[in-house]
mmCIF file of C-alpha atoms in Angstrom:
data_model
loop_
_atom_site.group_PDB
_atom_site.id
_atom_site.type_symbol
_atom_site.label_atom_id
_atom_site.label_comp_id
_atom_site.label_asym_id
_atom_site.label_seq_id
_atom_site.Cartn_x
_atom_site.Cartn_y
_atom_site.Cartn_z
ATOM 1 C CA UNK A 817 -10.419 0.849 9.290
ATOM 2 C CA UNK A 818 -8.058 1.316 6.360
ATOM 3 C CA UNK A 819 -4.293 1.377 5.894
ATOM 4 C CA UNK A 820 -2.687 4.422 4.316
ATOM 5 C CA UNK A 821 0.793 5.307 3.151
ATOM 6 C CA UNK A 822 3.473 7.824 4.033
ATOM 7 C CA UNK A 823 4.730 10.147 1.317
ATOM 8 C CA UNK A 824 8.213 9.306 2.631
ATOM 9 C CA UNK A 825 7.993 5.998 0.766
ATOM 10 C CA UNK A 826 8.712 7.943 -2.435
ATOM 11 C CA UNK A 827 11.635 10.024 -1.169
ATOM 12 C CA UNK A 828 13.388 11.909 -2.786
ATOM 13 C CA UNK A 829 10.365 12.691 -4.973
ATOM 14 C CA UNK A 830 8.964 16.136 -4.190
ATOM 15 C CA UNK A 831 6.371 16.004 -1.415
ATOM 16 C CA UNK A 832 3.335 17.046 -3.448
ATOM 17 C CA UNK A 833 4.248 14.582 -6.210
ATOM 18 C CA UNK A 834 4.697 11.843 -3.614
ATOM 19 C CA UNK A 835 1.223 12.611 -2.271
ATOM 20 C CA UNK A 836 -0.064 12.375 -5.840
ATOM 21 C CA UNK A 837 1.458 8.898 -6.136
ATOM 22 C CA UNK A 838 -0.211 7.810 -2.886
ATOM 23 C CA UNK A 839 -3.535 9.145 -4.157
ATOM 24 C CA UNK A 840 -3.147 7.470 -7.562
ATOM 25 C CA UNK A 841 -2.600 4.121 -5.840
ATOM 26 C CA UNK A 842 -6.027 4.442 -4.247
ATOM 27 C CA UNK A 843 -5.057 5.017 -0.618
ATOM 28 C CA UNK A 844 -7.589 7.036 1.384
ATOM 29 C CA UNK A 845 -5.264 8.134 4.190
ATOM 30 C CA UNK A 846 -1.691 9.356 4.324
ATOM 31 C CA UNK A 847 1.137 10.733 6.385
ATOM 32 C CA UNK A 848 2.887 13.811 5.026
ATOM 33 C CA UNK A 849 6.656 13.842 5.422
ATOM 34 C CA UNK A 850 7.684 17.447 4.816
ATOM 35 C CA UNK A 851 11.135 17.773 3.282
ATOM 36 C CA UNK A 852 12.079 21.431 3.619
ATOM 37 C CA UNK A 853 11.005 24.655 5.290
ATOM 38 C CA UNK A 854 9.381 26.220 2.200
ATOM 39 C CA UNK A 855 6.829 23.388 2.224
ATOM 40 C CA UNK A 856 5.538 24.663 5.568
ATOM 41 C CA UNK A 857 4.400 27.959 4.068
ATOM 42 C CA UNK A 858 0.595 28.308 4.208
ATOM 43 C CA UNK A 859 0.149 28.544 0.435
ATOM 44 C CA UNK A 860 1.939 25.238 -0.119
ATOM 45 C CA UNK A 861 0.102 23.513 2.728
ATOM 46 C CA UNK A 862 -3.258 24.723 1.384
ATOM 47 C CA UNK A 863 -2.456 23.269 -2.024
ATOM 48 C CA UNK A 864 -1.660 19.915 -0.444
ATOM 49 C CA UNK A 865 -4.870 20.076 1.565
ATOM 50 C CA UNK A 866 -6.820 20.708 -1.629
ATOM 51 C CA UNK A 867 -4.974 17.842 -3.331
ATOM 52 C CA UNK A 868 -6.062 15.501 -0.541
ATOM 53 C CA UNK A 869 -9.615 16.829 -0.314
ATOM 54 C CA UNK A 870 -10.153 16.459 -4.056
ATOM 55 C CA UNK A 871 -9.243 12.779 -3.691
ATOM 56 C CA UNK A 872 -11.405 12.317 -0.584
ATOM 57 C CA UNK A 873 -8.245 11.507 1.348
ATOM 58 C CA UNK A 874 -7.602 12.085 5.041
ATOM 59 C CA UNK A 875 -4.189 13.310 6.191
ATOM 60 C CA UNK A 876 -3.516 11.474 9.443
ATOM 61 C CA UNK A 877 -0.117 12.739 10.492
ATOM 62 C CA UNK A 878 2.861 14.957 9.764
ATOM 63 C CA UNK A 879 6.520 14.021 10.053
ATOM 64 C CA UNK A 880 9.001 16.925 10.373
ATOM 65 C CA UNK A 881 11.994 16.970 8.042
ATOM 66 C CA UNK A 882 14.039 18.342 10.942
ATOM 67 C CA UNK A 883 14.192 15.136 13.000
ATOM 68 C CA UNK A 884 17.988 15.128 12.647
ATOM 69 C CA UNK A 885 18.109 18.543 14.350
ATOM 70 C CA UNK A 886 16.025 17.608 17.363
ATOM 71 C CA UNK A 887 18.880 16.170 19.394
ATOM 72 C CA UNK A 888 20.798 19.450 19.618
ATOM 73 C CA UNK A 889 18.275 22.109 18.630
ATOM 74 C CA UNK A 890 15.243 21.029 20.681
ATOM 75 C CA UNK A 891 16.529 18.653 23.344
ATOM 76 C CA UNK A 892 20.005 20.128 23.825
ATOM 77 C CA UNK A 893 20.920 22.290 26.810
ATOM 78 C CA UNK A 894 21.623 25.500 24.913
ATOM 79 C CA UNK A 895 18.523 27.584 25.561
ATOM 80 C CA UNK A 896 19.082 30.128 22.792
ATOM 81 C CA UNK A 897 19.293 27.368 20.194
ATOM 82 C CA UNK A 898 15.940 25.997 21.400
ATOM 83 C CA UNK A 899 14.468 29.518 21.235
ATOM 84 C CA UNK A 900 15.726 29.910 17.660
ATOM 85 C CA UNK A 901 14.458 26.548 16.391
ATOM 86 C CA UNK A 902 11.151 26.117 18.203
ATOM 87 C CA UNK A 903 9.396 28.242 15.581
ATOM 88 C CA UNK A 904 10.187 25.536 13.020
ATOM 89 C CA UNK A 905 8.149 23.106 15.108
ATOM 90 C CA UNK A 906 5.356 25.606 15.567
ATOM 91 C CA UNK A 907 5.177 25.771 11.758
ATOM 92 C CA UNK A 908 4.950 21.985 11.536
ATOM 93 C CA UNK A 909 2.143 21.992 14.103
ATOM 94 C CA UNK A 910 0.304 24.735 12.223
ATOM 95 C CA UNK A 911 0.723 22.840 8.947
ATOM 96 C CA UNK A 912 -0.646 19.685 10.575
ATOM 97 C CA UNK A 913 -3.682 21.596 11.808
ATOM 98 C CA UNK A 914 -4.279 23.066 8.341
ATOM 99 C CA UNK A 915 -4.129 19.573 6.834
ATOM 100 C CA UNK A 916 -6.569 18.198 9.396
ATOM 101 C CA UNK A 917 -3.954 15.826 10.833
ATOM 102 C CA UNK A 918 -4.120 14.618 14.428
ATOM 103 C CA UNK A 919 -0.476 13.662 14.955
ATOM 104 C CA UNK A 920 3.040 15.072 14.604
ATOM 105 C CA UNK A 921 5.866 12.532 14.868
ATOM 106 C CA UNK A 922 8.958 13.304 16.965
ATOM 107 C CA UNK A 923 12.214 11.289 17.062
ATOM 108 C CA UNK A 924 13.797 13.198 19.942
ATOM 109 C CA UNK A 925 17.340 12.886 21.302
ATOM 110 C CA UNK A 926 19.888 10.239 20.358
ATOM 111 C CA UNK A 927 20.691 7.543 22.887
ATOM 112 C CA UNK A 928 24.483 8.055 23.106
ATOM 113 C CA UNK A 929 25.689 11.590 23.673
ATOM 114 C CA UNK A 930 29.035 13.246 24.301
ATOM 115 C CA UNK A 931 27.384 15.195 27.093
ATOM 116 C CA UNK A 932 24.739 13.396 29.090
ATOM 117 C CA UNK A 933 21.368 15.150 29.205
ATOM 118 C CA UNK A 934 19.180 14.375 32.225
ATOM 119 C CA UNK A 935 15.909 12.660 31.430
ATOM 120 C CA UNK A 936 14.084 15.373 33.361
ATOM 121 C CA UNK A 937 15.372 17.923 30.850
ATOM 122 C CA UNK A 938 14.200 15.756 27.957
ATOM 123 C CA UNK A 939 10.762 15.343 29.477
ATOM 124 C CA UNK A 940 10.440 19.088 30.131
ATOM 125 C CA UNK A 941 11.346 19.906 26.543
ATOM 126 C CA UNK A 942 8.965 17.292 25.166
ATOM 127 C CA UNK A 943 6.202 18.662 27.382
ATOM 128 C CA UNK A 944 6.793 22.088 25.840
ATOM 129 C CA UNK A 945 6.250 20.566 22.389
ATOM 130 C CA UNK A 946 3.104 18.826 23.612
ATOM 131 C CA UNK A 947 1.682 22.108 24.877
ATOM 132 C CA UNK A 948 2.458 23.930 21.617
ATOM 133 C CA UNK A 949 0.760 21.109 19.731
ATOM 134 C CA UNK A 950 -2.308 21.323 21.940
ATOM 135 C CA UNK A 951 -2.644 24.978 21.024
ATOM 136 C CA UNK A 952 -3.103 23.848 17.405
ATOM 137 C CA UNK A 953 -5.346 20.913 18.319
ATOM 138 C CA UNK A 954 -2.805 18.209 17.480
ATOM 139 C CA UNK A 955 -0.926 15.522 19.431
ATOM 140 C CA UNK A 956 2.859 15.670 19.535
ATOM 141 C CA UNK A 957 3.989 12.055 19.772
ATOM 142 C CA UNK A 958 7.146 10.161 20.599
ATOM 143 C CA UNK A 959 8.118 7.542 18.024
ATOM 144 C CA UNK A 960 10.196 4.530 19.013
ATOM 145 C CA UNK A 961 13.403 4.901 16.958
ATOM 146 C CA UNK A 962 16.604 2.857 17.057
ATOM 147 C CA UNK A 963 19.702 4.714 18.303
ATOM 148 C CA UNK A 964 17.462 7.300 19.946
ATOM 149 C CA UNK A 965 16.443 7.388 23.595
ATOM 150 C CA UNK A 966 13.052 6.108 22.536
ATOM 151 C CA UNK A 967 14.573 2.804 21.365
ATOM 152 C CA UNK A 968 14.398 1.717 25.017
ATOM 153 C CA UNK A 969 11.085 0.424 26.301
ATOM 154 C CA UNK A 970 12.169 1.280 29.846
ATOM 155 C CA UNK A 971 12.791 4.870 28.765
ATOM 156 C CA UNK A 972 9.337 5.024 27.178
ATOM 157 C CA UNK A 973 7.814 3.786 30.432
ATOM 158 C CA UNK A 974 9.585 6.512 32.403
ATOM 159 C CA UNK A 975 8.531 9.093 29.837
ATOM 160 C CA UNK A 976 4.924 7.944 30.111
ATOM 161 C CA UNK A 977 5.091 8.316 33.883
ATOM 162 C CA UNK A 978 6.644 11.801 33.652
ATOM 163 C CA UNK A 979 4.293 13.213 30.992
ATOM 164 C CA UNK A 980 1.046 11.607 32.158
ATOM 165 C CA UNK A 981 -1.766 12.335 29.725
ATOM 166 C CA UNK A 982 0.687 14.345 27.617
ATOM 167 C CA UNK A 983 2.384 11.135 26.502
ATOM 168 C CA UNK A 984 1.297 9.706 23.171
ATOM 169 C CA UNK A 985 3.258 7.317 21.008
ATOM 170 C CA UNK A 986 3.817 6.489 17.364
ATOM 171 C CA UNK A 987 4.598 2.778 17.131
ATOM 172 C CA UNK A 988 6.960 1.684 14.351
ATOM 173 C CA UNK A 989 7.271 -2.059 13.721
ATOM 174 C CA UNK A 990 10.678 -2.042 12.004
ATOM 175 C CA UNK A 991 12.168 0.330 14.564
ATOM 176 C CA UNK A 992 11.126 -1.990 17.387
ATOM 177 C CA UNK A 993 12.914 -4.865 15.665
ATOM 178 C CA UNK A 994 16.026 -2.775 15.034
ATOM 179 C CA UNK A 995 16.029 -1.831 18.713
ATOM 180 C CA UNK A 996 16.163 -5.515 19.679
ATOM 181 C CA UNK A 997 12.525 -6.051 20.664
ATOM 182 C CA UNK A 998 9.773 -8.345 19.623
ATOM 183 C CA UNK A 999 7.360 -5.687 18.296
ATOM 184 C CA UNK A 1000 4.518 -7.232 20.282
ATOM 185 C CA UNK A 1001 6.424 -6.669 23.521
ATOM 186 C CA UNK A 1002 6.407 -2.934 22.834
ATOM 187 C CA UNK A 1003 2.842 -3.074 21.560
ATOM 188 C CA UNK A 1004 1.464 -4.845 24.627
ATOM 189 C CA UNK A 1005 3.157 -2.398 27.001
ATOM 190 C CA UNK A 1006 2.229 0.783 25.124
ATOM 191 C CA UNK A 1007 -1.066 -0.164 23.453
ATOM 192 C CA UNK A 1008 -3.080 2.349 25.490
ATOM 193 C CA UNK A 1009 -0.766 5.231 24.560
ATOM 194 C CA UNK A 1010 -0.262 4.424 20.874
ATOM 195 C CA UNK A 1011 -2.152 6.830 18.608
ATOM 196 C CA UNK A 1012 -0.495 6.133 15.246
ATOM 197 C CA UNK A 1013 1.268 3.143 13.662
ATOM 198 C CA UNK A 1014 3.994 2.892 11.016
ATOM 199 C CA UNK A 1015 3.584 -0.406 9.206
ATOM 200 C CA UNK A 1016 6.174 -2.554 7.467
ATOM 201 C CA UNK A 1017 6.805 -6.287 7.162
ATOM 202 C CA UNK A 1018 9.785 -8.438 8.085
ATOM 203 C CA UNK A 1019 11.404 -11.853 8.024
ATOM 204 C CA UNK A 1020 14.185 -13.267 10.201
ATOM 205 C CA UNK A 1021 16.619 -12.111 7.502
ATOM 206 C CA UNK A 1022 15.228 -8.626 6.813
ATOM 207 C CA UNK A 1023 13.742 -6.087 9.242
ATOM 208 C CA UNK A 1024 11.969 -3.897 6.674
ATOM 209 C CA UNK A 1025 9.891 -5.257 3.822
ATOM 210 C CA UNK A 1026 6.714 -4.094 2.078
ATOM 211 C CA UNK A 1027 3.599 -5.463 3.823
ATOM 212 C CA UNK A 1028 2.668 -8.851 2.460
ATOM 213 C CA UNK A 1029 6.264 -9.773 1.665
ATOM 214 C CA UNK A 1030 7.162 -11.086 5.128
ATOM 215 C CA UNK A 1031 5.814 -12.988 8.095
ATOM 216 C CA UNK A 1032 4.550 -10.259 10.436
ATOM 217 C CA UNK A 1033 1.252 -11.113 12.154
ATOM 218 C CA UNK A 1034 -0.992 -8.186 11.169
ATOM 219 C CA UNK A 1035 -4.136 -9.866 12.436
ATOM 220 C CA UNK A 1036 -2.583 -9.966 15.899
ATOM 221 C CA UNK A 1037 -1.554 -6.294 15.556
ATOM 222 C CA UNK A 1038 -5.058 -5.172 14.635
ATOM 223 C CA UNK A 1039 -6.693 -7.424 17.230
ATOM 224 C CA UNK A 1040 -4.445 -6.162 20.028
ATOM 225 C CA UNK A 1041 -5.116 -2.517 19.239
ATOM 226 C CA UNK A 1042 -8.832 -3.037 18.626
ATOM 227 C CA UNK A 1043 -9.107 -4.616 22.067
ATOM 228 C CA UNK A 1044 -7.447 -1.472 23.473
ATOM 229 C CA UNK A 1045 -10.099 0.665 21.690
ATOM 230 C CA UNK A 1046 -7.508 2.085 19.319
ATOM 231 C CA UNK A 1047 -8.760 5.111 17.392
ATOM 232 C CA UNK A 1048 -5.625 6.011 15.451
ATOM 233 C CA UNK A 1049 -4.372 5.376 11.966
ATOM 234 C CA UNK A 1050 -2.060 2.969 10.161
ATOM 235 C CA UNK A 1051 0.345 4.033 7.419
ATOM 236 C CA UNK A 1052 2.847 2.013 5.439
ATOM 237 C CA UNK A 1053 6.369 3.367 5.813
ATOM 238 C CA UNK A 1054 9.029 1.636 3.735
ATOM 239 C CA UNK A 1055 12.083 2.992 1.962
ATOM 240 C CA UNK A 1056 12.390 3.611 -1.774
ATOM 241 C CA UNK A 1057 15.956 2.315 -1.965
ATOM 242 C CA UNK A 1058 15.929 -1.337 -2.946
ATOM 243 C CA UNK A 1059 12.228 -1.513 -3.879
ATOM 244 C CA UNK A 1060 10.010 -0.634 -6.810
ATOM 245 C CA UNK A 1061 7.932 1.319 -4.317
ATOM 246 C CA UNK A 1062 4.957 2.071 -6.547
ATOM 247 C CA UNK A 1063 4.592 -1.596 -7.490
ATOM 248 C CA UNK A 1064 5.153 -2.777 -3.914
ATOM 249 C CA UNK A 1065 2.666 -0.325 -2.399
ATOM 250 C CA UNK A 1066 0.022 -1.403 -4.895
ATOM 251 C CA UNK A 1067 0.594 -5.029 -3.865
ATOM 252 C CA UNK A 1068 0.562 -4.078 -0.164
ATOM 253 C CA UNK A 1069 -2.722 -2.219 -0.578
ATOM 254 C CA UNK A 1070 -4.250 -5.294 -2.193
ATOM 255 C CA UNK A 1071 -2.844 -7.431 0.623
ATOM 256 C CA UNK A 1072 -4.605 -5.304 3.255
ATOM 257 C CA UNK A 1073 -7.797 -5.019 1.217
ATOM 258 C CA UNK A 1074 -7.966 -8.811 1.234
ATOM 259 C CA UNK A 1075 -6.927 -9.123 4.889
ATOM 260 C CA UNK A 1076 -9.372 -6.569 6.234
#
């Protein structure tokens, strides 16, 4: 097992340059956060695949840049808007397949809406994404995200029941905290459905720190998922604002090298 990094840590650095930074730091796995539609073109994706292959790096997951559009364009009620925007997600799924990734991360619909959308509608739309992902050999996964429907553990339970084996989850430590949960409460409930993990650290005063800078119990995290026969990946996801990200990621990599 090894811990990788998301290219999003270096935002707003261009995606291929961010991947280069992750490679230069010695990480052997990564999540690609695409930042615009031109980056989904096959020629660009192939170049990123070559960049990773040359460094003997595995791309674990893809995060769409269009998460902010999902509420109205994918999970909204206006069918024509869904029909117009679904191709953007097909392109993300195709890019993930080209990169050899297993996972695409979805935020979904926001929790408070002017017009209430039935959960059944949400689950039907998510199932359509799952099926399109399956056609490319990848898993479309719900991430737990504060201020989105997925911030609620009860919602995630209902979603799991509705989607059955189509439900897979990306677990984000900081997002669980921001949603008011002990991360291990979410982890224990969803450990059999989690296929990818976004890692950060925390203290009582700060909910998002570089790994090794806080008090989060990583040994318990790894032990809990290992006992559930976890086969997915781990990537560090922190924000560039407020940190010297390159320096902090180097220290976090050393922290995990020593821990594992």
